[in-house]
Amino acid sequence: MNAKVATSIYGPVQEDLQRVEDALERVKQVDGFPMLAKMLAHVLAGGGKRIRPAIALLAGKFGAYDGGLLVPLAASIELLHTATLVHDDVIDASPSRRGRDTANALFNNAASVMLGDFMFAHSAELIARTDNTDVVRLFARTLLAIAGGELHQDMSAYEYGQDTLTYFGRIEGKTASLFATSAEGGAMVAGCAPDRREALRQYGLNVGMAFQVVDDILDFAGDEAEMGKPIGSDLMQGTLTLPSLLLMDRYPKDNPIKRAFRTRKPKEQHVAEAVSMVRNSDILNESYAVARDFRERALASVRGLPADDARASLEAIADWTIERRT
Amino acid sequence: MNAKVATSIYGPVQEDLQRVEDALERVKQVDGFPMLAKMLAHVLAGGGKRIRPAIALLAGKFGAYDGGLLVPLAASIELLHTATLVHDDVIDASPSRRGRDTANALFNNAASVMLGDFMFAHSAELIARTDNTDVVRLFARTLLAIAGGELHQDMSAYEYGQDTLTYFGRIEGKTASLFATSAEGGAMVAGCAPDRREALRQYGLNVGMAFQVVDDILDFAGDEAEMGKPIGSDLMQGTLTLPSLLLMDRYPKDNPIKRAFRTRKPKEQHVAEAVSMVRNSDILNESYAVARDFRERALASVRGLPADDARASLEAIADWTIERRT
């Protein structure tokens, strides 16, 4: 998403998204710790899509919108998200993310663990400003879900006996739960009625699922230069995603993934073979059909909401999750 | 502190401390993640002193004591404390703590980072049960202070130009802030009036300072077998504490600490020499005088509170921080 696209689809919350950016800017200002300030500037660098904060603000438009509460909520979500990414990159020993060096690569693991904790603390501080302990509890449960999803991914690495149901459960925890919380949190802070709040939660959940399925497709289908990471990196890390699970389904007896995972040290040759088999089949089409199905569910969830420009933005975000190339 | 001593000094909150233990037990029950369950069982093993939860509960006795709110608060504090220890041990690559293997040594860094995050999430979930966003904010600020103190300790490792003022600031963040929050949090949840709440906060802060100064003394004076870690381990990690700062003060030109730190890889011989110089001087007496001074301030803070058995317990805890041998 380039800046122009973001402007058009985030329309009604564009100004408050700038206030979210300002709040993140304030988090970066730490006196006396030049190293921490440098790390924060790196991981919170502008130019991120800020898709979760946008969803939170847009959800708030369906209730009593109060920027004084919604902006801290949205900033808190982005900090929580970034903190989990920083810790994930330590856990996975990832050298890069979206074409940029990770914190653990640039600095070191120890500093990155602290950096993540520091952002968790700031996230908690911002969430407390909503003055709503239900929202705090929602966030705590989300962090549990994210940790559970990540944990599951790590514990099940290189295990090729997984099914798609396990996969959907894992990505719900790892990714979709925070999208759901972004939408539901915005609705809660704006005091939406329960049915509207539930509709927005379902929207967030399904957009998050679509988002992650497409992420996993792009790990096979994307352009390395645009993606800023090598194709097949999930398989290199022992993570089975929808396309690889479909490949396993079709070739249950012998396939390059089994060969790649057997030693828990995948060979590039086996991964490349798996990528090529996926690309030369209809697996990516089938995976996109699954992603589109989640998108449709997201759209259906908001169909009962007023057809205003906030709803149009939510719909545009749902479409973008499918259309994006990176 | 053995179990018998704990019973006598935690008297009025003994039963609710058992409920804190039960709450921690429930955190350990995670279905589907045997590895996580094993890690939680290890780091939350019973037999800990639970001094911070005890202080929180005791503080609650000076207001409208409600176990239904105070027990989650106290359990949340212990989880936050344990989570920070787990991440500290990753950051410092510590092989053992109090005679037991650390999580990172038993499992690995990646799993330990996740374990800490999982406990942060549970801590947040429990703190939200107090239904008090001021308490949530207090906790968030405390986590910022702890992260700041740890960060400062790491950034200033092997820098021998530090003074005692920097040291006190660092241990206030790293240790005393959570003691202060334990007492203040208990008072807040119990709805204490501002002056009482402030008195309890000051009590916690000063007990925490005394506790950490004695910790740092024991790293020179303690018994290796009782402590479960080698003497001089702070110096081995490049951390200057009160005794070593006093030694630097007395021998500004040439001393074994400078020699140990110059290469950022302390030699055991230089550290042993520094330990021996400290032990053969009045530096430990002087350090104990500082710790006792903090203890006195803690006692003075609670002097205006009713002279009941909760106050007697707080006083006994303050005394214990000085008398302990491990």
XYZ file of C-alpha atoms in Angstrom:
652
model
C 0.000 0.000 0.000
C 1.574 3.285 -0.989
C 0.835 6.507 0.840
C -1.727 7.597 -1.746
C -3.717 4.370 -1.497
C -3.597 4.589 2.295
C -5.001 8.118 2.144
C -7.916 7.025 0.031
C -8.824 3.932 2.020
C -8.184 5.382 5.495
C -10.069 8.553 4.549
C -12.285 9.308 7.551
C -9.553 8.522 10.111
C -6.620 9.997 8.226
C -6.137 12.841 10.688
C -6.291 10.686 13.780
C -3.856 8.234 12.198
C -1.423 11.139 12.128
C -2.072 11.579 15.854
C -1.283 7.867 16.310
C 1.985 8.528 14.476
C 2.659 11.429 16.853
C 1.976 9.188 19.867
C 4.459 6.622 18.526
C 6.921 9.455 17.962
C 6.650 10.348 21.659
C 7.397 6.745 22.643
C 10.655 7.050 20.697
C 11.789 10.039 22.761
C 13.689 8.406 25.596
C 16.180 10.558 27.401
C 19.429 9.095 28.551
C 19.235 5.919 26.481
C 20.563 6.765 23.017
C 20.791 3.074 22.122
C 17.140 2.437 23.074
C 16.058 5.557 21.194
C 17.901 4.280 18.125
C 16.254 0.859 18.378
C 12.783 2.365 18.824
C 13.322 4.673 15.852
C 14.261 1.662 13.766
C 11.358 -0.619 14.643
C 8.698 2.118 14.765
C 9.927 3.869 11.618
C 7.174 5.667 9.739
C 5.975 4.190 6.492
C 4.345 1.174 8.115
C 0.828 0.551 6.896
C -0.663 1.010 10.386
C -3.515 -1.191 9.241
C -4.479 -2.332 12.774
C -4.661 1.224 14.178
C -6.731 2.232 11.154
C -9.199 -0.583 11.805
C -9.467 0.414 15.484
C -10.203 4.043 14.615
C -12.667 3.110 11.871
C -14.517 0.773 14.259
C -14.823 3.703 16.659
C -16.727 5.606 13.958
C -19.706 3.277 14.526
C -20.181 4.519 18.083
C -19.454 7.669 20.051
C -16.114 8.481 18.427
C -13.687 10.025 20.925
C -10.223 10.610 19.511
C -8.857 11.242 23.014
C -9.512 7.588 23.843
C -9.280 5.988 20.404
C -5.873 7.395 19.467
C -4.154 5.899 22.567
C -5.963 2.615 21.849
C -4.756 2.588 18.250
C -1.183 3.495 19.243
C -1.249 0.791 21.908
C -2.255 -1.793 19.292
C 0.601 -0.828 16.985
C 3.086 -1.009 19.890
C 1.801 -4.398 20.992
C 2.050 -5.619 17.399
C 5.576 -4.270 16.954
C 6.717 -5.682 20.311
C 5.540 -9.158 19.335
C 7.327 -8.846 15.964
C 10.573 -7.865 17.698
C 10.358 -10.857 20.033
C 9.361 -13.165 17.144
C 12.425 -12.123 15.228
C 14.580 -12.969 18.254
C 12.818 -16.319 18.632
C 13.184 -17.158 14.943
C 16.657 -15.577 14.690
C 15.376 -13.718 11.607
C 17.925 -11.468 9.932
C 15.399 -9.334 8.042
C 11.737 -8.387 7.832
C 10.178 -6.726 4.804
C 13.557 -5.880 3.374
C 14.922 -4.226 6.495
C 17.334 -5.638 9.066
C 15.612 -6.894 12.215
C 16.432 -5.389 15.623
C 18.185 -8.592 16.698
C 20.355 -8.478 13.570
C 21.225 -4.780 13.948
C 21.638 -4.722 17.701
C 21.535 -8.086 19.493
C 19.160 -10.544 21.082
C 19.530 -9.172 24.595
C 18.775 -5.607 23.544
C 15.867 -6.803 21.404
C 14.255 -8.683 24.303
C 14.411 -5.499 26.376
C 13.174 -3.400 23.481
C 10.099 -5.612 23.184
C 9.443 -5.446 26.930
C 9.783 -1.685 26.847
C 7.167 -1.522 24.087
C 4.842 -3.893 25.975
C 5.061 -1.527 28.936
C 4.261 1.497 26.772
C 1.437 -0.393 25.146
C -0.030 -1.166 28.574
C 0.378 2.453 29.617
C -1.528 3.646 26.550
C -4.260 1.061 26.906
C -4.846 2.147 30.503
C -5.672 5.606 29.146
C -8.881 4.224 27.686
C -10.032 3.992 31.302
C -11.769 0.725 30.502
C -10.639 -2.454 32.231
C -12.673 -4.575 29.803
C -10.421 -3.280 27.044
C -7.347 -4.035 29.174
C -8.608 -7.566 29.658
C -9.310 -7.934 25.933
C -5.719 -6.904 25.230
C -4.309 -9.299 27.815
C -6.246 -12.176 26.268
C -5.024 -11.170 22.843
C -1.416 -11.238 23.979
C -2.072 -14.722 25.361
C -3.541 -15.754 22.006
C -0.588 -14.321 20.079
C 1.918 -16.003 22.402
C -0.051 -19.245 22.105
C -0.084 -19.054 18.305
C 3.628 -18.320 18.136
C 4.354 -21.036 20.625
C 2.310 -23.502 18.615
C 4.148 -22.537 15.450
C 7.496 -23.095 17.146
C 6.540 -26.332 18.870
C 5.117 -27.787 15.667
C 8.012 -26.740 13.447
C 9.103 -29.491 11.030
C 6.133 -31.664 11.993
C 4.539 -32.660 8.742
C 1.493 -34.423 10.183
C -0.497 -31.187 10.590
C -3.835 -30.445 8.981
C -5.432 -27.238 7.774
C -7.582 -27.013 10.897
C -4.466 -26.740 13.048
C -3.150 -24.152 10.621
C -6.283 -22.013 10.874
C -6.183 -22.197 14.667
C -2.557 -21.148 14.675
C -2.987 -18.133 12.381
C -6.088 -17.070 14.272
C -3.960 -16.816 17.416
C -0.852 -15.419 15.788
C -2.440 -12.825 13.512
C -6.234 -12.652 13.341
C -6.731 -12.228 17.101
C -5.062 -8.800 17.066
C -7.098 -7.699 14.032
C -10.236 -8.835 15.881
C -9.139 -6.959 18.995
C -8.392 -3.830 16.972
C -11.957 -3.733 15.673
C -13.605 -4.864 18.895
C -11.450 -2.559 21.040
C -12.414 0.429 18.898
C -16.070 -0.525 19.208
C -15.798 -0.971 22.981
C -14.085 2.362 23.533
C -16.770 4.037 21.423
C -19.455 2.354 23.508
C -21.044 0.407 20.629
C -23.971 -1.890 21.402
C -23.087 -5.607 21.724
C -24.386 -6.635 18.274
C -22.385 -3.939 16.513
C -19.336 -4.739 18.596
C -19.626 -8.411 17.662
C -20.069 -7.545 13.977
C -16.898 -5.464 14.064
C -15.015 -8.194 15.901
C -16.042 -10.705 13.216
C -14.929 -8.245 10.568
C -11.492 -7.920 12.198
C -11.115 -11.635 12.728
C -11.898 -12.483 9.107
C -9.795 -9.680 7.665
C -6.936 -10.942 9.826
C -7.389 -14.489 8.542
C -7.451 -13.263 4.929
C -4.383 -11.136 5.623
C -2.366 -14.061 6.975
C -3.458 -16.536 4.284
C -2.303 -14.028 1.643
C 0.939 -13.509 3.582
C 1.488 -17.232 3.379
C 0.607 -17.303 -0.331
C 3.070 -14.488 -1.041
C 5.810 -16.537 0.601
C 5.391 -18.801 -2.448
C 4.108 -16.449 -5.106
C 5.618 -13.081 -4.252
C 8.491 -11.215 -5.787
C 11.652 -11.536 -3.686
C 12.758 -7.965 -4.330
C 9.330 -6.507 -3.494
C 8.883 -8.763 -0.465
C 12.329 -8.083 0.946
C 12.742 -11.718 1.932
C 13.518 -14.951 0.139
C 10.644 -16.966 -1.282
C 10.018 -20.183 0.672
C 11.220 -18.732 3.958
C 8.366 -20.344 5.920
C 9.431 -23.799 4.753
C 13.063 -22.979 5.517
C 11.911 -22.337 9.106
C 9.852 -25.506 9.268
C 6.498 -23.718 9.199
C 3.690 -25.355 7.234
C 1.186 -22.908 5.777
C -1.897 -23.337 3.605
C -0.094 -23.806 0.261
C 2.358 -26.326 1.686
C -0.410 -28.209 3.493
C -2.338 -28.462 0.217
C 0.802 -29.769 -1.477
C 1.217 -32.386 1.235
C -2.443 -33.358 0.741
C -1.929 -33.968 -2.943
C 1.293 -35.894 -2.613
C 0.891 -37.658 0.721
C 3.466 -40.363 0.060
C 6.448 -38.545 -1.240
C 6.981 -34.837 -1.590
C 9.886 -32.412 -1.222
C 8.523 -30.974 2.064
C 8.836 -34.311 3.804
C 12.361 -34.577 2.483
C 13.087 -30.999 3.584
C 11.693 -31.465 7.112
C 13.020 -34.938 7.856
C 16.355 -33.684 9.158
C 14.930 -30.454 10.649
C 17.488 -28.671 8.510
C 15.735 -28.020 5.200
C 17.932 -28.036 2.125
C 17.369 -25.103 -0.204
C 17.028 -27.529 -3.093
C 14.058 -29.314 -1.487
C 12.375 -26.040 -0.575
C 12.896 -24.700 -4.105
C 11.363 -27.872 -5.478
C 8.324 -27.482 -3.206
C 7.922 -23.829 -4.212
C 8.083 -24.731 -7.859
C 5.521 -27.547 -7.456
C 3.146 -25.150 -5.701
C 3.597 -22.456 -8.336
C 2.994 -24.926 -11.165
C -0.258 -26.208 -9.714
C -3.648 -24.674 -8.919
C -2.728 -24.603 -5.209
C -2.231 -20.853 -5.162
C -5.620 -20.347 -6.811
C -7.175 -22.600 -4.236
C -5.422 -20.709 -1.433
C -6.627 -17.396 -2.835
C -10.151 -18.812 -2.892
C -9.806 -19.492 0.850
C -8.522 -15.952 1.452
C -11.390 -14.507 -0.596
C -13.806 -16.545 1.443
C -12.518 -14.891 4.623
C -12.763 -11.515 2.881
C -16.408 -12.264 1.995
C -17.150 -13.138 5.603
C -15.546 -9.879 6.708
C -17.680 -7.920 4.248
C -20.815 -9.787 5.328
C -20.072 -8.879 8.971
C -20.253 -5.152 8.285
C -23.202 -5.298 5.876
C -25.619 -4.383 8.658
C -23.670 -1.235 9.592
C -24.544 2.209 8.202
C -23.228 2.556 4.637
C -21.002 5.550 5.400
C -17.418 6.312 4.481
C -16.082 4.420 7.545
C -17.744 1.261 6.278
C -16.411 1.956 2.781
C -12.916 2.153 4.309
C -13.340 -1.136 6.139
C -14.477 -2.722 2.880
C -11.530 -1.233 1.008
C -9.149 -2.658 3.646
C -10.734 -6.096 3.219
C -10.226 -5.859 -0.557
C -6.656 -4.688 -0.131
C -5.740 -7.730 1.982
C -6.414 -9.873 -1.113
C -4.984 -7.580 -3.766
C -1.706 -6.685 -2.117
C 1.528 -7.916 -3.679
C 3.776 -7.480 -0.623
C 13.407 -17.279 54.890
C 12.196 -20.755 55.689
C 8.527 -21.679 55.662
C 8.217 -21.232 59.418
C 9.644 -17.730 59.400
C 7.367 -16.825 56.488
C 4.351 -18.055 58.460
C 5.223 -15.910 61.413
C 5.958 -12.727 59.480
C 3.193 -13.049 56.882
C 0.673 -13.943 59.607
C -2.438 -11.924 58.775
C -2.269 -12.654 55.050
C -1.134 -16.262 55.267
C -4.391 -17.654 53.931
C -4.654 -15.305 51.020
C -1.026 -16.008 50.128
C -2.137 -19.605 49.673
C -4.831 -18.322 47.309
C -2.106 -16.447 45.405
C -0.264 -19.762 45.153
C -3.452 -21.364 43.815
C -3.815 -18.591 41.233
C -0.233 -19.193 40.081
C -0.998 -22.904 39.956
C -3.855 -22.168 37.551
C -1.527 -20.193 35.291
C 0.632 -23.315 35.032
C -2.250 -25.391 33.677
C -1.942 -24.912 29.937
C -3.573 -27.536 27.778
C -1.914 -28.644 24.599
C 1.497 -27.135 25.340
C 3.389 -29.638 27.511
C 6.666 -27.772 26.982
C 5.164 -24.461 28.125
C 3.546 -26.172 31.109
C 6.939 -27.611 32.042
C 8.632 -24.228 31.775
C 5.938 -22.511 33.842
C 6.163 -25.203 36.509
C 9.898 -24.632 36.685
C 9.927 -20.851 36.990
C 6.839 -20.581 39.205
C 7.833 -23.478 41.457
C 6.537 -23.158 44.995
C 8.989 -22.319 47.731
C 9.603 -18.794 46.496
C 9.378 -16.195 49.232
C 6.491 -14.369 47.549
C 7.617 -11.256 49.396
C 6.064 -8.819 46.889
C 2.615 -10.481 46.966
C 2.804 -10.495 50.780
C 3.505 -6.759 50.829
C 0.588 -6.109 48.447
C -1.836 -8.083 50.615
C -0.555 -6.521 53.834
C -0.949 -3.029 52.359
C -4.554 -3.927 51.557
C -5.136 -4.504 55.282
C -4.934 -0.729 55.829
C -8.045 -0.113 53.739
C -11.167 -2.029 52.756
C -9.519 -5.432 52.350
C -11.122 -7.423 49.524
C -9.381 -10.716 48.821
C -11.304 -11.081 45.560
C -9.395 -8.086 44.184
C -6.181 -8.275 46.222
C -5.337 -11.901 45.433
C -5.347 -11.312 41.631
C -3.284 -8.155 42.238
C -0.729 -10.078 44.305
C -0.564 -12.945 41.789
C -0.159 -10.440 38.974
C 2.813 -8.865 40.780
C 4.548 -12.217 41.212
C 3.990 -13.048 37.531
C 5.325 -9.688 36.404
C 8.346 -10.173 38.660
C 8.999 -13.700 37.396
C 8.557 -12.666 33.758
C 11.174 -9.942 34.154
C 13.561 -12.428 35.800
C 13.125 -14.883 32.922
C 13.891 -12.181 30.361
C 16.815 -10.879 32.459
C 18.338 -14.309 32.495
C 18.067 -14.460 28.707
C 19.605 -10.998 28.419
C 22.452 -11.819 30.793
C 22.792 -15.403 29.480
C 22.694 -16.532 33.130
C 23.024 -20.273 33.636
C 21.557 -20.327 37.145
C 19.557 -18.310 39.661
C 19.438 -19.101 43.354
C 20.983 -22.505 42.814
C 18.553 -23.602 40.119
C 19.043 -23.712 36.366
C 17.492 -20.763 34.559
C 14.785 -21.287 31.927
C 17.170 -20.252 29.165
C 19.719 -22.816 30.352
C 17.159 -25.633 30.680
C 15.151 -24.858 27.585
C 16.529 -22.174 25.266
C 16.488 -18.450 24.647
C 13.650 -18.537 22.153
C 11.355 -20.508 24.450
C 12.302 -18.273 27.386
C 11.405 -15.091 25.522
C 7.973 -16.571 24.780
C 7.617 -17.829 28.332
C 8.192 -14.312 29.651
C 5.690 -12.829 27.188
C 3.144 -15.438 28.182
C 3.567 -14.453 31.835
C 3.312 -10.739 30.991
C -0.001 -11.497 29.300
C -1.273 -13.424 32.313
C -0.087 -10.688 34.628
C -2.049 -8.130 32.577
C -5.096 -10.379 32.610
C -4.957 -10.633 36.414
C -4.358 -6.938 36.925
C -7.420 -6.126 34.819
C -9.470 -8.089 37.345
C -8.897 -5.330 39.891
C -11.227 -3.284 37.672
C -9.093 -0.233 38.303
C -7.328 1.438 35.382
C -5.209 3.525 37.773
C -3.679 0.268 39.004
C -3.150 -0.872 35.400
C -1.351 2.388 34.690
C 0.742 2.031 37.840
C 1.808 -1.424 36.661
C 2.612 -0.225 33.172
C 4.828 2.537 34.587
C 6.525 0.014 36.830
C 7.340 -2.231 33.894
C 8.805 0.817 32.161
C 10.902 1.530 35.264
C 12.112 -2.064 35.491
C 12.973 -2.172 31.789
C 14.720 1.194 32.169
C 16.744 -0.014 35.164
C 17.756 -3.219 33.419
C 18.589 -1.337 30.277
C 20.716 1.099 32.223
C 22.537 -1.761 33.911
C 23.286 -3.352 30.565
C 24.285 -0.152 28.809
C 26.597 0.859 31.629
C 28.233 -2.553 32.011
C 32.013 -2.334 32.422
C 31.887 1.438 32.701
C 33.819 2.272 35.803
C 33.113 6.002 35.875
C 29.764 5.556 37.674
C 28.839 7.062 41.029
C 26.575 5.871 43.823
C 23.795 8.211 42.718
C 23.590 6.421 39.377
C 23.605 3.145 41.275
C 20.687 4.159 43.492
C 18.711 5.326 40.463
C 19.361 2.043 38.727
C 18.299 -0.195 41.632
C 15.245 1.953 42.236
C 14.117 1.166 38.695
C 15.246 -2.429 38.603
C 14.032 -3.547 42.042
C 12.517 -0.960 44.364
C 9.897 0.237 41.882
C 8.080 -3.113 41.985
C 8.196 -3.212 45.795
C 6.755 0.310 45.815
C 4.053 -0.732 43.367
C 3.223 -3.812 45.427
C 2.503 -1.670 48.479
C 0.853 1.179 46.596
C -1.188 -1.197 44.426
C -2.520 -2.972 47.511
C -3.439 0.367 49.059
C -5.151 1.557 45.868
C -7.196 -1.603 45.461
C -8.263 -1.307 49.102
C -9.270 2.303 48.526
C -6.848 3.821 51.054
C -6.777 7.593 51.403
C -3.927 9.376 49.559
C -1.719 9.932 52.636
C -1.898 6.287 53.664
C -1.312 5.172 50.091
C 1.763 7.408 49.876
C 3.075 6.109 53.228
C 2.743 2.537 51.984
C 4.422 3.407 48.684
C 7.356 4.921 50.577
C 7.521 1.819 52.736
C 7.704 -0.420 49.639
C 10.231 1.778 47.891
C 12.599 1.811 50.867
C 12.217 -1.892 51.629
C 13.010 -2.547 47.970
C 16.133 -0.378 48.158
C 17.285 -2.167 51.338
C 16.555 -5.514 49.698
C 18.675 -4.760 46.630
C 21.569 -3.228 48.583
C 21.710 -6.389 50.708
C 21.496 -8.503 47.548
C 24.519 -6.660 46.261
C 26.339 -7.065 49.599
C 25.664 -10.805 49.586
C 27.274 -11.049 46.167
C 30.483 -10.240 48.074
C 29.806 -11.559 51.553
C 27.468 -14.502 51.045
C 28.096 -18.191 51.156
C 28.345 -19.662 47.654
C 26.559 -22.870 48.609
C 23.690 -21.039 50.339
C 23.421 -18.436 47.584
C 23.488 -20.940 44.762
C 25.728 -18.722 42.654
C 29.392 -17.793 42.627
C 30.538 -14.867 44.730
C 31.519 -11.843 42.654
C 29.065 -12.651 39.870
C 28.003 -8.994 39.487
C 31.583 -7.964 38.760
C 31.978 -10.878 36.364
C 29.036 -9.402 34.428
C 30.428 -5.896 34.545
C 27.860 -4.577 37.026
C 29.065 -2.080 39.622
C 27.148 -2.217 42.895
C 27.502 -0.339 46.173
C 30.447 -2.343 47.594
C 32.419 -2.149 44.364
C 31.669 1.568 43.969
C 32.959 2.161 47.498
C 36.099 0.195 46.650
C 36.619 2.325 43.525
C 36.167 5.437 45.681
C 38.922 4.358 48.036
C 41.368 3.316 45.380
C 40.585 5.665 42.523
C 43.923 5.302 40.756
C 44.514 1.620 40.613
C 42.231 -1.174 41.702
C 41.404 -4.676 40.516
C 37.961 -3.625 39.199
C 39.496 -1.275 36.679
C 41.810 -4.069 35.635
C 38.882 -6.499 35.454
C 36.678 -4.157 33.375
C 39.285 -2.744 31.017
C 38.935 -5.566 28.514
C 35.186 -6.091 29.127
C 36.099 -9.690 29.846
C 36.838 -9.811 33.582
C 39.462 -12.287 34.678
C 38.460 -14.374 37.669
C 41.708 -13.477 39.349
C 40.940 -9.726 39.276
C 37.395 -10.275 40.509
C 38.627 -12.525 43.328
C 41.112 -9.834 44.297
C 38.356 -7.196 44.397
C 36.124 -9.477 46.491
C 38.921 -10.085 48.930
C 39.737 -6.369 49.242
C 36.078 -5.595 49.942
C 35.800 -8.359 52.510
C 38.969 -7.243 54.289
C 37.787 -3.653 54.642
C 34.895 -1.914 56.398
C 33.116 -1.529 53.050
C 30.552 -4.193 53.853
C 29.811 -2.533 57.195
C 29.369 0.752 55.422
C 27.101 -0.884 52.840
C 25.023 -2.465 55.588
C 24.701 0.953 57.198
C 23.201 2.220 53.931
C 20.787 -0.739 53.813
C 19.781 -0.143 57.443
C 19.169 3.482 56.638
C 16.670 2.435 53.950
C 15.126 0.016 56.438
C 14.729 2.868 58.946
C 13.028 5.005 56.343
C 10.669 2.132 55.552
C 9.819 1.746 59.253
C 9.330 5.491 59.642
C 6.897 5.466 56.698
C 4.506 3.081 58.427
C 4.827 4.609 61.888
C 1.639 6.603 61.397
C -0.401 3.504 60.515
C -2.457 1.587 63.106
C -0.168 -0.634 65.212
C -1.896 -3.884 64.252
C -0.517 -7.229 63.154
C -0.388 -6.135 59.489
C 1.975 -3.316 60.456
C 3.990 -5.748 62.581
C 4.346 -7.963 59.505
C 5.509 -5.067 57.343
C 8.065 -4.225 60.028
C 9.215 -7.831 60.224
C 9.675 -7.900 56.443
C 11.783 -4.743 56.640
C 13.959 -6.365 59.321
C 14.259 -9.556 57.325
C 15.614 -7.709 54.261
C 18.659 -6.810 56.379
C 19.077 -10.050 58.288
C 18.752 -12.514 55.435
C 21.794 -14.549 54.457
C 20.622 -15.580 50.985
